[in-house]
JSON list of C-alpha atoms in Angstrom, two decimals:
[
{"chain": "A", "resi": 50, "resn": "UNK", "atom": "CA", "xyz": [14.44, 20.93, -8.00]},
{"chain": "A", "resi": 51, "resn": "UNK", "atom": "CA", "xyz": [10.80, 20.95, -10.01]},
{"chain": "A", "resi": 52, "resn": "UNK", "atom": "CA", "xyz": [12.59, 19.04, -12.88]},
{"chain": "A", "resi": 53, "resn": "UNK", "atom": "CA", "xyz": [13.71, 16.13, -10.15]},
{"chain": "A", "resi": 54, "resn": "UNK", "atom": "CA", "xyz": [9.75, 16.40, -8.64]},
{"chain": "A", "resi": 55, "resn": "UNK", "atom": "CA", "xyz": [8.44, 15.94, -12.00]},
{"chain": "A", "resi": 56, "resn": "UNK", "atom": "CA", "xyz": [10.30, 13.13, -12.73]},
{"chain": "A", "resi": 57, "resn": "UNK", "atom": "CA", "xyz": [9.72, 11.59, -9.30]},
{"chain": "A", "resi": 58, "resn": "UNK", "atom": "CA", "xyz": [5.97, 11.66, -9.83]},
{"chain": "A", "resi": 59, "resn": "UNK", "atom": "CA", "xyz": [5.93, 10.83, -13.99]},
{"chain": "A", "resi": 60, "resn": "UNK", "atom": "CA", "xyz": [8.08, 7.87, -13.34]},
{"chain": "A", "resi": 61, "resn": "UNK", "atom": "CA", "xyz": [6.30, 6.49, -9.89]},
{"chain": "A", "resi": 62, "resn": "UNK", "atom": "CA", "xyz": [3.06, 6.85, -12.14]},
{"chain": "A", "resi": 63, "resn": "UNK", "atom": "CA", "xyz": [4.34, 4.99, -15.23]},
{"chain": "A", "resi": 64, "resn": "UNK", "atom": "CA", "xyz": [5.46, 2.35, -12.24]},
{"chain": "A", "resi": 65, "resn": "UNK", "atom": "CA", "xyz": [1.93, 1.94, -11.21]},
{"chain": "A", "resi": 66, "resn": "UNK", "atom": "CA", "xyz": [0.90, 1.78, -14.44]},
{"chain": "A", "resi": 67, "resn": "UNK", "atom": "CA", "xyz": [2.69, -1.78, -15.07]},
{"chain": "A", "resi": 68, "resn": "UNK", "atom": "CA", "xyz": [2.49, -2.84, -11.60]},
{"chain": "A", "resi": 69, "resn": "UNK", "atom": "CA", "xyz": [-1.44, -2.62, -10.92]},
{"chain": "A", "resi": 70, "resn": "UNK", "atom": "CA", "xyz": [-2.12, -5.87, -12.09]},
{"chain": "A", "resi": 71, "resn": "UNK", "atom": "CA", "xyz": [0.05, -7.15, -10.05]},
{"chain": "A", "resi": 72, "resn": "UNK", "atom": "CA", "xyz": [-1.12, -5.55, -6.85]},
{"chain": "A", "resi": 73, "resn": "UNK", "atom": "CA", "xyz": [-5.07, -6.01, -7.50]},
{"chain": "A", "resi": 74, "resn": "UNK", "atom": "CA", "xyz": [-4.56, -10.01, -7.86]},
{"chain": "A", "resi": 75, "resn": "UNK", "atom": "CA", "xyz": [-1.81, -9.79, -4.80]},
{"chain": "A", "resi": 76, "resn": "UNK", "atom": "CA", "xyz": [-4.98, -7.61, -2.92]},
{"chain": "A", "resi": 77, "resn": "UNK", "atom": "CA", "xyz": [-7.94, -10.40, -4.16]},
{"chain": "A", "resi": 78, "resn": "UNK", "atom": "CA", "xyz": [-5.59, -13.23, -2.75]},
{"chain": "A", "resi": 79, "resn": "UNK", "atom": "CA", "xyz": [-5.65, -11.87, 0.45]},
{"chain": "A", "resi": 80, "resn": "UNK", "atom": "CA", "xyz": [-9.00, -11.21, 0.90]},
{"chain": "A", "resi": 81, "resn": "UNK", "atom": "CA", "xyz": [-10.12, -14.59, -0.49]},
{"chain": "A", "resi": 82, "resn": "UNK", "atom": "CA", "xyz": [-7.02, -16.11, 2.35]},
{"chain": "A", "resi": 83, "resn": "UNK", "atom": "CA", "xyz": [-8.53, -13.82, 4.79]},
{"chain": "A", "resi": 84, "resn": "UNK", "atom": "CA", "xyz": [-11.81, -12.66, 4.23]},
{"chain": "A", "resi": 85, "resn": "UNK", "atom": "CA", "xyz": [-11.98, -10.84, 7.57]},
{"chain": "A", "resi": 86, "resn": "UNK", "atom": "CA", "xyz": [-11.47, -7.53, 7.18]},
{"chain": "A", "resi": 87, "resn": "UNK", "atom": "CA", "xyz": [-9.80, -5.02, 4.33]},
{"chain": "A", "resi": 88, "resn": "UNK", "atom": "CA", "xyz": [-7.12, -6.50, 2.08]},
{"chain": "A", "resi": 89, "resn": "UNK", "atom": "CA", "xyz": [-4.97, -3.70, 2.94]},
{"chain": "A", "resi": 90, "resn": "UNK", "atom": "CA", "xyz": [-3.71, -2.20, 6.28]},
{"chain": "A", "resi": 91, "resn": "UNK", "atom": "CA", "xyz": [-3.23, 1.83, 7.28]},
{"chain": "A", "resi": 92, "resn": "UNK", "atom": "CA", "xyz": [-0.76, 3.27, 9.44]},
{"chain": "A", "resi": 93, "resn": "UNK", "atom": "CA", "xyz": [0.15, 6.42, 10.59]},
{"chain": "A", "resi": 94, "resn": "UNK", "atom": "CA", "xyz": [3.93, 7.48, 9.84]},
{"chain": "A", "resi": 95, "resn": "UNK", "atom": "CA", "xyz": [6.32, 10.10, 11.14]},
{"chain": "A", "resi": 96, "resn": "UNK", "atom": "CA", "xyz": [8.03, 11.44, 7.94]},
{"chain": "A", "resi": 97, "resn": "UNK", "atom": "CA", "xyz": [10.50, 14.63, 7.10]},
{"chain": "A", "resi": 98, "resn": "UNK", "atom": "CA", "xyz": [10.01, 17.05, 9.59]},
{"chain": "A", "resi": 99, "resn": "UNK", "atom": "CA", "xyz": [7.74, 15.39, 11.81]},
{"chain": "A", "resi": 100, "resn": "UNK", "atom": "CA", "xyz": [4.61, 15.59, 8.90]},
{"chain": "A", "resi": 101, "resn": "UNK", "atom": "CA", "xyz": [2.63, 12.49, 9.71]},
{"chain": "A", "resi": 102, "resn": "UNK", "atom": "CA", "xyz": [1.37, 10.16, 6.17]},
{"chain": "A", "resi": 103, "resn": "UNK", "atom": "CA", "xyz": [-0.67, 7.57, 5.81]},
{"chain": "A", "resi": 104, "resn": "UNK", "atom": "CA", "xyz": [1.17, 4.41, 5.08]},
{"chain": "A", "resi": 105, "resn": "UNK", "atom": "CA", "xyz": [-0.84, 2.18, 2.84]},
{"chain": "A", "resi": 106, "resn": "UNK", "atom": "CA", "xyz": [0.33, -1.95, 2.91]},
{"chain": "A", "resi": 107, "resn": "UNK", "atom": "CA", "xyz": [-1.16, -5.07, 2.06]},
{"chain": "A", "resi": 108, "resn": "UNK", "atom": "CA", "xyz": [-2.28, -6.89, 5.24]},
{"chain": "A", "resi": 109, "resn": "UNK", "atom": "CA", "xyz": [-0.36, -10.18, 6.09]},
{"chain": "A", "resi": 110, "resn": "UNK", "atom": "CA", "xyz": [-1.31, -10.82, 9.73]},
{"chain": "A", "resi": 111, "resn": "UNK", "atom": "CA", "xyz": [-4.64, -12.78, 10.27]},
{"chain": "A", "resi": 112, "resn": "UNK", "atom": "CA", "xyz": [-7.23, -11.47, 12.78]},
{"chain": "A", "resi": 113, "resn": "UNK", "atom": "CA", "xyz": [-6.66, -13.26, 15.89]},
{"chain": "A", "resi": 114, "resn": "UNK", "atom": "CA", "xyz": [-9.33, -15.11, 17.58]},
{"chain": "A", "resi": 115, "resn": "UNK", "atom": "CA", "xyz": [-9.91, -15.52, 21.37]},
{"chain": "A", "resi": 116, "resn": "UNK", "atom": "CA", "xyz": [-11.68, -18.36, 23.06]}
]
């Protein structure tokens, strides 16, 4: 069981590693396409055994406006 969390973890990690230039010009395209507010959106998630996480996304949805 530690050998499958420590692979988890070292191969998520090596993951990011490759991917976070991807996601930092993905985050500045949204904030220049929507300067309103924080390029990414929080959530609060049920997960196993009823633990609540933070669920971290890029936001696609544009603030609305009301007149």
């Amino acid at each position: 069981m530690i050998l499958k969390f420590l692979f988890d973890r070292i191969v998520a990690f090596v993951g990011l590693m490759f991917l976070w230039p991807v996601l930092v010009i993905v985050a500045i395209m949204v904030k220049v396409k929507m300067p309103r507010g924080s390029a990414f959106f929080v959530q609060k998630r049920v997960g196993k055994g009823g633990k609540l996480f933070d669920c971290h996304k890029f936001r696609t949805m544009t603030a609305r406006t009301y007149r």
